CSV table of C-alpha atoms and ligand atoms in Angstrom, one decimal:
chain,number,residue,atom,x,y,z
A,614,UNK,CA,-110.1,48.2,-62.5
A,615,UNK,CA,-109.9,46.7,-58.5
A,616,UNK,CA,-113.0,47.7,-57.3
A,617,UNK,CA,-115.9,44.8,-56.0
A,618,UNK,CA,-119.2,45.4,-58.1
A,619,UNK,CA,-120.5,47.2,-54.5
A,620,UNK,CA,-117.3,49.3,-53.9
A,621,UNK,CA,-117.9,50.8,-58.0
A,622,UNK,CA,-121.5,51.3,-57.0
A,623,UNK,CA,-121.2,53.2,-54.1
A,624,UNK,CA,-118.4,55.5,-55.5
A,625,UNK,CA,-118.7,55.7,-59.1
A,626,UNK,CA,-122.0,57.4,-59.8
A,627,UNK,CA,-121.3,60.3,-57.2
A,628,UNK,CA,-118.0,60.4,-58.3
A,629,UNK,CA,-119.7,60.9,-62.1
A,630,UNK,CA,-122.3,63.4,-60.8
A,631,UNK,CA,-119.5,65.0,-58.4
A,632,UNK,CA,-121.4,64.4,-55.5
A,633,UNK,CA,-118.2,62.5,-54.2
A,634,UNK,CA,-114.6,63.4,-54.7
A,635,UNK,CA,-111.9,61.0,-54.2
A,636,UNK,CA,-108.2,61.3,-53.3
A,637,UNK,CA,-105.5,58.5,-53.3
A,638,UNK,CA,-103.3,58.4,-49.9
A,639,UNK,CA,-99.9,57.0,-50.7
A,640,UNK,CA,-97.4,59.9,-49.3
A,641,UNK,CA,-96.3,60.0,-45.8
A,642,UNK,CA,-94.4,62.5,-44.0
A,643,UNK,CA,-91.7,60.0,-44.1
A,644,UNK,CA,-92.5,57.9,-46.9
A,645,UNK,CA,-92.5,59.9,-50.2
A,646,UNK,CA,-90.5,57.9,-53.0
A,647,UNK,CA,-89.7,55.4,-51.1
A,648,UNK,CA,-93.4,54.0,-51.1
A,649,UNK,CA,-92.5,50.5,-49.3
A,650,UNK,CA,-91.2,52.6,-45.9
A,651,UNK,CA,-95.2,54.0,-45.2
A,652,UNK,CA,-96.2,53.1,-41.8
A,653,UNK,CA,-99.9,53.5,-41.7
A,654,UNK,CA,-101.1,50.2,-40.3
A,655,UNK,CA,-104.4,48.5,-40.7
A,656,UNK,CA,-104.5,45.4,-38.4
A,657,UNK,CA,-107.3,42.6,-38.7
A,658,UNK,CA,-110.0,43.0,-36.0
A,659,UNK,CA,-112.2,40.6,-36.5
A,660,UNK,CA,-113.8,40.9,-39.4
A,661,UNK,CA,-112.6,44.1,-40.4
A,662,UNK,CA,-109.4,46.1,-40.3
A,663,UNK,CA,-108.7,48.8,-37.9
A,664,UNK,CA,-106.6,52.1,-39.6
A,665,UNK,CA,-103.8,54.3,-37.9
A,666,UNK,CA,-101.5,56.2,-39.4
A,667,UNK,CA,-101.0,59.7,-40.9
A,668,UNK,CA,-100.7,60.9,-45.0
A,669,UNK,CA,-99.5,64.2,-46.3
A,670,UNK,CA,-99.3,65.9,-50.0
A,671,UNK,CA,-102.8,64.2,-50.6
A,672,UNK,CA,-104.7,65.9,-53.1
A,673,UNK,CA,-108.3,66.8,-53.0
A,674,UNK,CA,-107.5,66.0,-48.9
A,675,UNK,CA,-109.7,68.7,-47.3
A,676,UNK,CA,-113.1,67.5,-49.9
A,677,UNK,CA,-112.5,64.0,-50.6
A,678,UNK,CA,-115.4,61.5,-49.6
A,679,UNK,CA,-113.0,58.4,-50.2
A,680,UNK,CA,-109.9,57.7,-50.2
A,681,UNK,CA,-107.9,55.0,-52.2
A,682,UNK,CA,-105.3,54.6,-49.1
A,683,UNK,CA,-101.8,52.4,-49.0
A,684,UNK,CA,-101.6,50.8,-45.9
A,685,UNK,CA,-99.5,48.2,-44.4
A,686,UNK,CA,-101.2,45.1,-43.9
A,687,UNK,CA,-98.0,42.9,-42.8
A,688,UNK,CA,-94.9,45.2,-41.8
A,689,UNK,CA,-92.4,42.0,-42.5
A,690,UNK,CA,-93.9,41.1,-46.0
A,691,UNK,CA,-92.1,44.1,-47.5
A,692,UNK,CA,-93.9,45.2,-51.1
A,693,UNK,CA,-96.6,41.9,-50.4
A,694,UNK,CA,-97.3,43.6,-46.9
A,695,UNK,CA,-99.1,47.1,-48.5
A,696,UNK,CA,-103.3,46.8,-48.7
A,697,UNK,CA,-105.3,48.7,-50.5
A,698,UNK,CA,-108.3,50.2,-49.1
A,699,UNK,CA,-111.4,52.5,-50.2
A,700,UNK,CA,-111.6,54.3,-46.8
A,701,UNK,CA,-115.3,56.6,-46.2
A,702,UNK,CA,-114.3,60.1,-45.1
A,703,UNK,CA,-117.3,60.6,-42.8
A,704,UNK,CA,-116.3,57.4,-40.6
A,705,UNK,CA,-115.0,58.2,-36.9
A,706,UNK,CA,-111.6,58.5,-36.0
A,707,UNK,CA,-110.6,60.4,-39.5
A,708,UNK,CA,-109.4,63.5,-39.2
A,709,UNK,CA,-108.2,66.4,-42.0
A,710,UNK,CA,-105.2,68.4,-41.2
A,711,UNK,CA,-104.2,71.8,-42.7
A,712,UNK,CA,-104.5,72.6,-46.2
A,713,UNK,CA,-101.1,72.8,-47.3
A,714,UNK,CA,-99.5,76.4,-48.2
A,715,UNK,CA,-98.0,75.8,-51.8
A,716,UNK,CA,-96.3,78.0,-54.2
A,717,UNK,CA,-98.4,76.9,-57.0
A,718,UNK,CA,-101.5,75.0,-57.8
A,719,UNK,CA,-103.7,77.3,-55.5
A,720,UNK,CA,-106.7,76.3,-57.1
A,721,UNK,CA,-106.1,72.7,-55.9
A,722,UNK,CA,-106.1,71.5,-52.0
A,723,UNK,CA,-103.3,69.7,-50.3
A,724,UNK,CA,-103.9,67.9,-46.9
A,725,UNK,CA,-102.7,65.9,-44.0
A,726,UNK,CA,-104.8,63.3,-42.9
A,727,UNK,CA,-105.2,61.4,-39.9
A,728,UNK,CA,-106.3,58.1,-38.9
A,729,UNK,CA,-106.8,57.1,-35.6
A,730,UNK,CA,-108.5,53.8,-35.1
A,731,UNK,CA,-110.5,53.8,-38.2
A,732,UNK,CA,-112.5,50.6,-38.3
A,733,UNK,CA,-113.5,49.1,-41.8
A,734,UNK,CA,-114.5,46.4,-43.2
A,735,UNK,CA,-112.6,43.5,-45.0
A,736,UNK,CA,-115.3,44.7,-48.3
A,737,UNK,CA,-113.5,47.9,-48.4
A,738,UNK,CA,-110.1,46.2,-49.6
A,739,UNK,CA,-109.4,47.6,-52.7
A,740,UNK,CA,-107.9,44.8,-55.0
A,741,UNK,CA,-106.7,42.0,-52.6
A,742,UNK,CA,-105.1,42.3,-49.4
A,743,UNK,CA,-101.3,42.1,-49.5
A,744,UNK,CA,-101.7,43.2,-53.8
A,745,UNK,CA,-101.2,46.8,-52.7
A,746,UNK,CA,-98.4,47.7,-54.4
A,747,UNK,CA,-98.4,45.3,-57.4
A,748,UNK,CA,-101.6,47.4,-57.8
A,749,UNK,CA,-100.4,50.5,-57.5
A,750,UNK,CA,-97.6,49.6,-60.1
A,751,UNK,CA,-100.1,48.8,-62.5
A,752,UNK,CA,-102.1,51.8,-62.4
A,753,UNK,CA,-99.6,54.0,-61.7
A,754,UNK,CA,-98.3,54.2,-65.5
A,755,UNK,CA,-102.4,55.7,-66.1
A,756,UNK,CA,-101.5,58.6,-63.8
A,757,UNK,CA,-98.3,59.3,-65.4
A,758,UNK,CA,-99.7,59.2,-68.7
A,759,UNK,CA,-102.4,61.8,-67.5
A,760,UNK,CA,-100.0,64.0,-66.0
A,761,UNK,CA,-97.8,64.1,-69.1
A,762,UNK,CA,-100.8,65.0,-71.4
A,763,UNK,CA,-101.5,67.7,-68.9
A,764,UNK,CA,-97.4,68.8,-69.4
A,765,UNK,CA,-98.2,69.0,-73.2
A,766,UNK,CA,-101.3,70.9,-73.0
A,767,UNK,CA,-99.6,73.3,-70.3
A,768,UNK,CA,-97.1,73.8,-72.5
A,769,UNK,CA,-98.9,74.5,-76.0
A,770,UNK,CA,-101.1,77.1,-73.6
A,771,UNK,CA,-97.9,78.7,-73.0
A,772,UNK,CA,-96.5,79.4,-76.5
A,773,UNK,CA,-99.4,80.0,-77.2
A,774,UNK,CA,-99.4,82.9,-74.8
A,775,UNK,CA,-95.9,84.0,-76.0
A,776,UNK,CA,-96.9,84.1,-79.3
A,777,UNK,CA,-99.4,86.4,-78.8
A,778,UNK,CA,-97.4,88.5,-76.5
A,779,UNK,CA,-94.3,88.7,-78.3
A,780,UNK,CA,-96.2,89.8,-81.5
A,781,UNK,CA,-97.9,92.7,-79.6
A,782,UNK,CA,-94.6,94.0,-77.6
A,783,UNK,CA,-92.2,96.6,-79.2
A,784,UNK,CA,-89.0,97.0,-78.3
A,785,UNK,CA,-86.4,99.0,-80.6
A,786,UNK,CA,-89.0,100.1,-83.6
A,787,UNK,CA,-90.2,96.5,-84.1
A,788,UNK,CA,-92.4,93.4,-82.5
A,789,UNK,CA,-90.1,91.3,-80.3
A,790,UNK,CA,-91.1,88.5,-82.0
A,791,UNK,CA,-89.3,89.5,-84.6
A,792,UNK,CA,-85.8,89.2,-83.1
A,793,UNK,CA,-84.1,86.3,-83.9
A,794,UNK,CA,-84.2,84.9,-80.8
A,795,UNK,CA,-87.2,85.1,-80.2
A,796,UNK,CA,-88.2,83.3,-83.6
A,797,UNK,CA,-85.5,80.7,-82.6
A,798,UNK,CA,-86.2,79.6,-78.8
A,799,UNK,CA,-90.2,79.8,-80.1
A,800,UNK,CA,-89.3,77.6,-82.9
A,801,UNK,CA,-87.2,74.9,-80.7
A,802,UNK,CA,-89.6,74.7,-77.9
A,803,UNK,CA,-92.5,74.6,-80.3
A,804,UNK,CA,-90.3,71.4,-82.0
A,805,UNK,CA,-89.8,69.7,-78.9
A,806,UNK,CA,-93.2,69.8,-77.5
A,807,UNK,CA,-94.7,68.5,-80.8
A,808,UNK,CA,-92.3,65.6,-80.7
A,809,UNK,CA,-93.0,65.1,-77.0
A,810,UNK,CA,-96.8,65.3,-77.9
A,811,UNK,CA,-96.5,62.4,-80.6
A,812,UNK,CA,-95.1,59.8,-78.1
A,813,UNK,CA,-98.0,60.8,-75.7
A,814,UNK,CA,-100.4,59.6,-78.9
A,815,UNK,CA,-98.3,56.9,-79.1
A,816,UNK,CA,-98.4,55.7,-75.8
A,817,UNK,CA,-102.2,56.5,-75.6
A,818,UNK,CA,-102.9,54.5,-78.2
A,819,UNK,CA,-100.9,51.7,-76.0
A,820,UNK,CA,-103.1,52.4,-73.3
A,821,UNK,CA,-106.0,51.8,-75.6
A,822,UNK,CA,-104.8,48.8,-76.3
A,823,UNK,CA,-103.6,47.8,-72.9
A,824,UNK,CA,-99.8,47.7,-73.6
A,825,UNK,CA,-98.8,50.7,-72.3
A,826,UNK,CA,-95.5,49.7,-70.1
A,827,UNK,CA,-94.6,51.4,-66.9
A,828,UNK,CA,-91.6,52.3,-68.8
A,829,UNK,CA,-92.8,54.2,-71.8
A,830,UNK,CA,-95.8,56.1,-69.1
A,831,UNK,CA,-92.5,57.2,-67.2
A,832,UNK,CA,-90.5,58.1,-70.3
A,833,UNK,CA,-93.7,60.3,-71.2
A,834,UNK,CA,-93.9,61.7,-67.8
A,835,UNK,CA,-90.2,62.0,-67.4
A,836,UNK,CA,-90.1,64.1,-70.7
A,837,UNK,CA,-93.1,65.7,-70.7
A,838,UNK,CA,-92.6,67.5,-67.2
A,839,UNK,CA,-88.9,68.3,-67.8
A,840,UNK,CA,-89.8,70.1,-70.6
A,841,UNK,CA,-92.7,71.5,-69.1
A,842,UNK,CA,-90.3,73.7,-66.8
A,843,UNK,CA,-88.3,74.4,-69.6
A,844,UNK,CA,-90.7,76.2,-71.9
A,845,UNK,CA,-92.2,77.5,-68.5
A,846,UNK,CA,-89.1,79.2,-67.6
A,847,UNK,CA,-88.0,80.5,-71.6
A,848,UNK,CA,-91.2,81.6,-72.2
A,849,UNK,CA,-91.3,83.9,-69.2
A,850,UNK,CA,-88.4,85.4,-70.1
A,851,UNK,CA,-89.8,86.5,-73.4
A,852,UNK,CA,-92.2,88.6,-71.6
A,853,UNK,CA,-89.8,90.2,-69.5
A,854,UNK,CA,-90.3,92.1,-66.6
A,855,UNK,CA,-94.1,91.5,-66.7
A,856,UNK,CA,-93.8,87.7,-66.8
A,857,UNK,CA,-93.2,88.4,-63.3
A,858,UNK,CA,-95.9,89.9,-62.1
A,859,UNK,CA,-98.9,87.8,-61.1
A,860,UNK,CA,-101.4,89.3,-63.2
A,861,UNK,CA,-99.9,87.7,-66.4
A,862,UNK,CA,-100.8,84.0,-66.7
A,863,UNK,CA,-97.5,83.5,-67.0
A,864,UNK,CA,-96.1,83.7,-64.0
A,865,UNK,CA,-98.8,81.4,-63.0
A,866,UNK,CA,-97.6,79.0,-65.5
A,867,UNK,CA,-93.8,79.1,-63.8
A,868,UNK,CA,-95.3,78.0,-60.7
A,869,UNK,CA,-97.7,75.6,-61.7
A,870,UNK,CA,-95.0,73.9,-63.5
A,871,UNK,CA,-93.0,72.5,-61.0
A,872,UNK,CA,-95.0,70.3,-59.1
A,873,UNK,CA,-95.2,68.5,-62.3
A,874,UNK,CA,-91.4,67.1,-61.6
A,875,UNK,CA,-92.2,66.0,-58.1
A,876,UNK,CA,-95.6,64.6,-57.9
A,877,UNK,CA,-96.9,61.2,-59.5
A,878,UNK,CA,-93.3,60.4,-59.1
A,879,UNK,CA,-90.1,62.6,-59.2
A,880,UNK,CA,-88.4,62.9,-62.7
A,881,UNK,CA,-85.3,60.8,-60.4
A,882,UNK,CA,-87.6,57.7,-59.8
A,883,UNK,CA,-88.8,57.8,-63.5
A,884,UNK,CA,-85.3,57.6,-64.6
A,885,UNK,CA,-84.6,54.7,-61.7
A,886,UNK,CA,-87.6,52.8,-63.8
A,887,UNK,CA,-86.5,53.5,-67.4
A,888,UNK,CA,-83.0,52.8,-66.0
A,889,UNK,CA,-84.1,49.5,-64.3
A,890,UNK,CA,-85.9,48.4,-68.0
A,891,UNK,CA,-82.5,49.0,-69.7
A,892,UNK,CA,-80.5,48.1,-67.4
A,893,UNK,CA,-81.5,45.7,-65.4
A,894,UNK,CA,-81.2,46.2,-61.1
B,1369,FAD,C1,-98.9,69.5,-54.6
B,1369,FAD,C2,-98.7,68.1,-54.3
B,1369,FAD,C3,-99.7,67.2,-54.5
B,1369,FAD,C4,-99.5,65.8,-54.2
B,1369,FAD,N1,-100.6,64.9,-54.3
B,1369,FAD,C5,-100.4,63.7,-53.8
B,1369,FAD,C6,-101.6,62.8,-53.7
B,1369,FAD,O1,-102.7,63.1,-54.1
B,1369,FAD,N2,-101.4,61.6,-53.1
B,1369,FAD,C7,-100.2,61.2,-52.7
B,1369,FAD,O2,-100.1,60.0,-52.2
B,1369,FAD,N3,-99.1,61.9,-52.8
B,1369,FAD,C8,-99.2,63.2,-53.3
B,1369,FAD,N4,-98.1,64.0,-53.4
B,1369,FAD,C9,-96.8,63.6,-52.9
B,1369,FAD,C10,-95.8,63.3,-54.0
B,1369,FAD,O3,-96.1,62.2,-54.8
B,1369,FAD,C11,-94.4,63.2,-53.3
B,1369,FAD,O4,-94.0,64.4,-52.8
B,1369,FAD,C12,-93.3,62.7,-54.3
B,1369,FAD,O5,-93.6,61.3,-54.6
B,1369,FAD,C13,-91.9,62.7,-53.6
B,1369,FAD,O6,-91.9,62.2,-52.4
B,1369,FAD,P1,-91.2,63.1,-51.2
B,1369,FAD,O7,-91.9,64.4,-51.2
B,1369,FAD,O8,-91.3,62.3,-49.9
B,1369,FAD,O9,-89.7,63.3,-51.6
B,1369,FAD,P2,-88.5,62.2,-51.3
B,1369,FAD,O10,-88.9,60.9,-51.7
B,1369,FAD,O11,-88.0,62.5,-49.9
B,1369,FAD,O12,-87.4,62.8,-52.4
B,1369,FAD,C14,-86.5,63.9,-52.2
B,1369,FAD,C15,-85.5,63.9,-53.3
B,1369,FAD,O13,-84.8,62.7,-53.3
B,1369,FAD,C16,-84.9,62.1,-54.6
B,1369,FAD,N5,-84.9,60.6,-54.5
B,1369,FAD,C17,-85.6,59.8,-53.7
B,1369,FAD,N6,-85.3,58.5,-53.9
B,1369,FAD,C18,-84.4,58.5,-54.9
B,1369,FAD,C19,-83.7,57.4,-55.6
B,1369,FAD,N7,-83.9,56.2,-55.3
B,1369,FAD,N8,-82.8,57.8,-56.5
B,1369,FAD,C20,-82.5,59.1,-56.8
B,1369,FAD,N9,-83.2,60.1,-56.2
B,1369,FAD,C21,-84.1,59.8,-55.2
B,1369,FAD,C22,-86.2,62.5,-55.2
B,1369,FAD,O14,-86.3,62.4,-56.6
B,1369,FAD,C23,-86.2,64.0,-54.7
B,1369,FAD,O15,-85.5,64.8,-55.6
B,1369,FAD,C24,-98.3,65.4,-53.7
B,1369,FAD,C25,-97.2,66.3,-53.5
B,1369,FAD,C26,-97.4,67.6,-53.8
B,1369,FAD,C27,-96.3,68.6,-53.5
């Protein structure tokens, strides 16, 4: 949506054929949900910008080729101060820390990354120096909306799973799925995430359409997530002892889940923004 005609052409097709992979750089060690305290500087030199600073949490960190990074342009503009820029991964003076040791998502990298004197040039802002965060507000509601579908395809997978599981298991002469409360804590979970799953349609067909607010994206990705844990955490009680163990998807599941709560903005800054729409600052 921000990119210059030559910034979509030297990303976009490698991105398509997966020759490039990309990662945004918003977190700092310091600076999580409180986007507007990031320090990462990129001053004017001439005709370019020169980068310093430091990100952590970034996705994708130890094989991106670019980088969608926040920086601060002007320190005393406060949210007009924050530039946008597509940074190139193989310039000098970038550097990739560790790769994160998570609980969950081991299939996924997690990175610090440094910059130290990264020179760029002024084509490599990404939608308008100073519009940092007025962009990122506006394409942030896309992310959420992804990250909730994700929460209601996770969580079909699982019940899915349970299903299954608690139909095979016998416990006292009969399938554990036929205990009542297994029928019943299937049956409500199964309710909520098919409610859940008909505002994400909703609100996809508001994306479609280009009126999808940053209030309903977080009310999907508030929702979404939160339950996400939930059916995570009831489901793996219906397999019992082995929902524990690590060779039962399951257990992977748990894990996986609650990231979901944290990243793309924690379900207490989603709340802050449905809060903010209803009731004002
Ligand atoms: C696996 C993983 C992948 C990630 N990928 C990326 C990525 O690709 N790019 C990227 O830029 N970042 C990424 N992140 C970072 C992620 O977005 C942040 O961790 C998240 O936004 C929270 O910031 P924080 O960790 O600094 O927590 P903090 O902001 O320090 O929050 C700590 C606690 O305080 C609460 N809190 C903060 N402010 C308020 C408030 N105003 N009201 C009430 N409660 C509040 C939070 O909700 C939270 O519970 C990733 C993180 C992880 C763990």
């Amino acid at each position: 949506h921000l990119g210059s005609e030559e910034q979509k052409q030297t990303w976009l097709p490698k991105m398509v054929s997966g020759e490039a992979v990309g990662a945004i750089g918003m977190t700092e060690p310091g600076a999580g949900s409180d986007l507007q305290g990031m320090k990462t500087r990129a001053e004017k030199d001439g005709d370019g910008y020169v980068i310093s600073g430091q990100k952590t949490f970034i996705t994708n960190g130890q094989h991106c080729d670019v980088i969608v990074l926040a920086t601060k342009t002007d320190p005393n503009a406060g949210s007009k101060g924050m530039t946008l820029f597509t940074v190139d991964t193989s310039l000098p003076g970038f550097a990739r820390g560790r790769n994160l040791e998570k609980m969950g998502h081991h299939a996924a990298d997690t990175s610090e990354l440094f910059f130290e004197n990264v020179k760029v040039g002024a084509d490599q802002i990404l939608g308008g120096e100073g519009r940092g965060f007025a962009n990122l507000m506006n394409e942030l509601p896309r992310e959420r909306l992804i990250l909730a579908l994700g929460a209601v395809a996770a969580c079909e997978g699982m019940i899915e799973r349970t299903i299954a599981y608690t139909q095979e298991r016998q416990a006292f002469g009969q399938s554990i799925s036929k205990f009542q409360n297994t029928r019943f804590v299937l049956a409500d979970l199964h309710a909520q995430v098919q409610v859940n799953k008909a505002f994400c349609e909703q609100s996809i067909e508001q994306y479609d359409r280009g009126e999808l607010s940053t209030t309903n994206a977080s009310i999907a990705k508030l929702t979404t997530t939160e339950l996400q844990g939930k059916v995570a955490d009831q489901c793996l009680q219906l397999f019992g002892g082995y929902g524990y163990m690590q060779e039962y998807p399951i257990s992977r599941d748990f894990v996986d889940a609650r990231i979901q709560r944290i990243y793309g903005g924690t379900s207490e800054i989603m709340k802050e923004i449905i809060a903010r729409d209803i009731l004002g600052r």
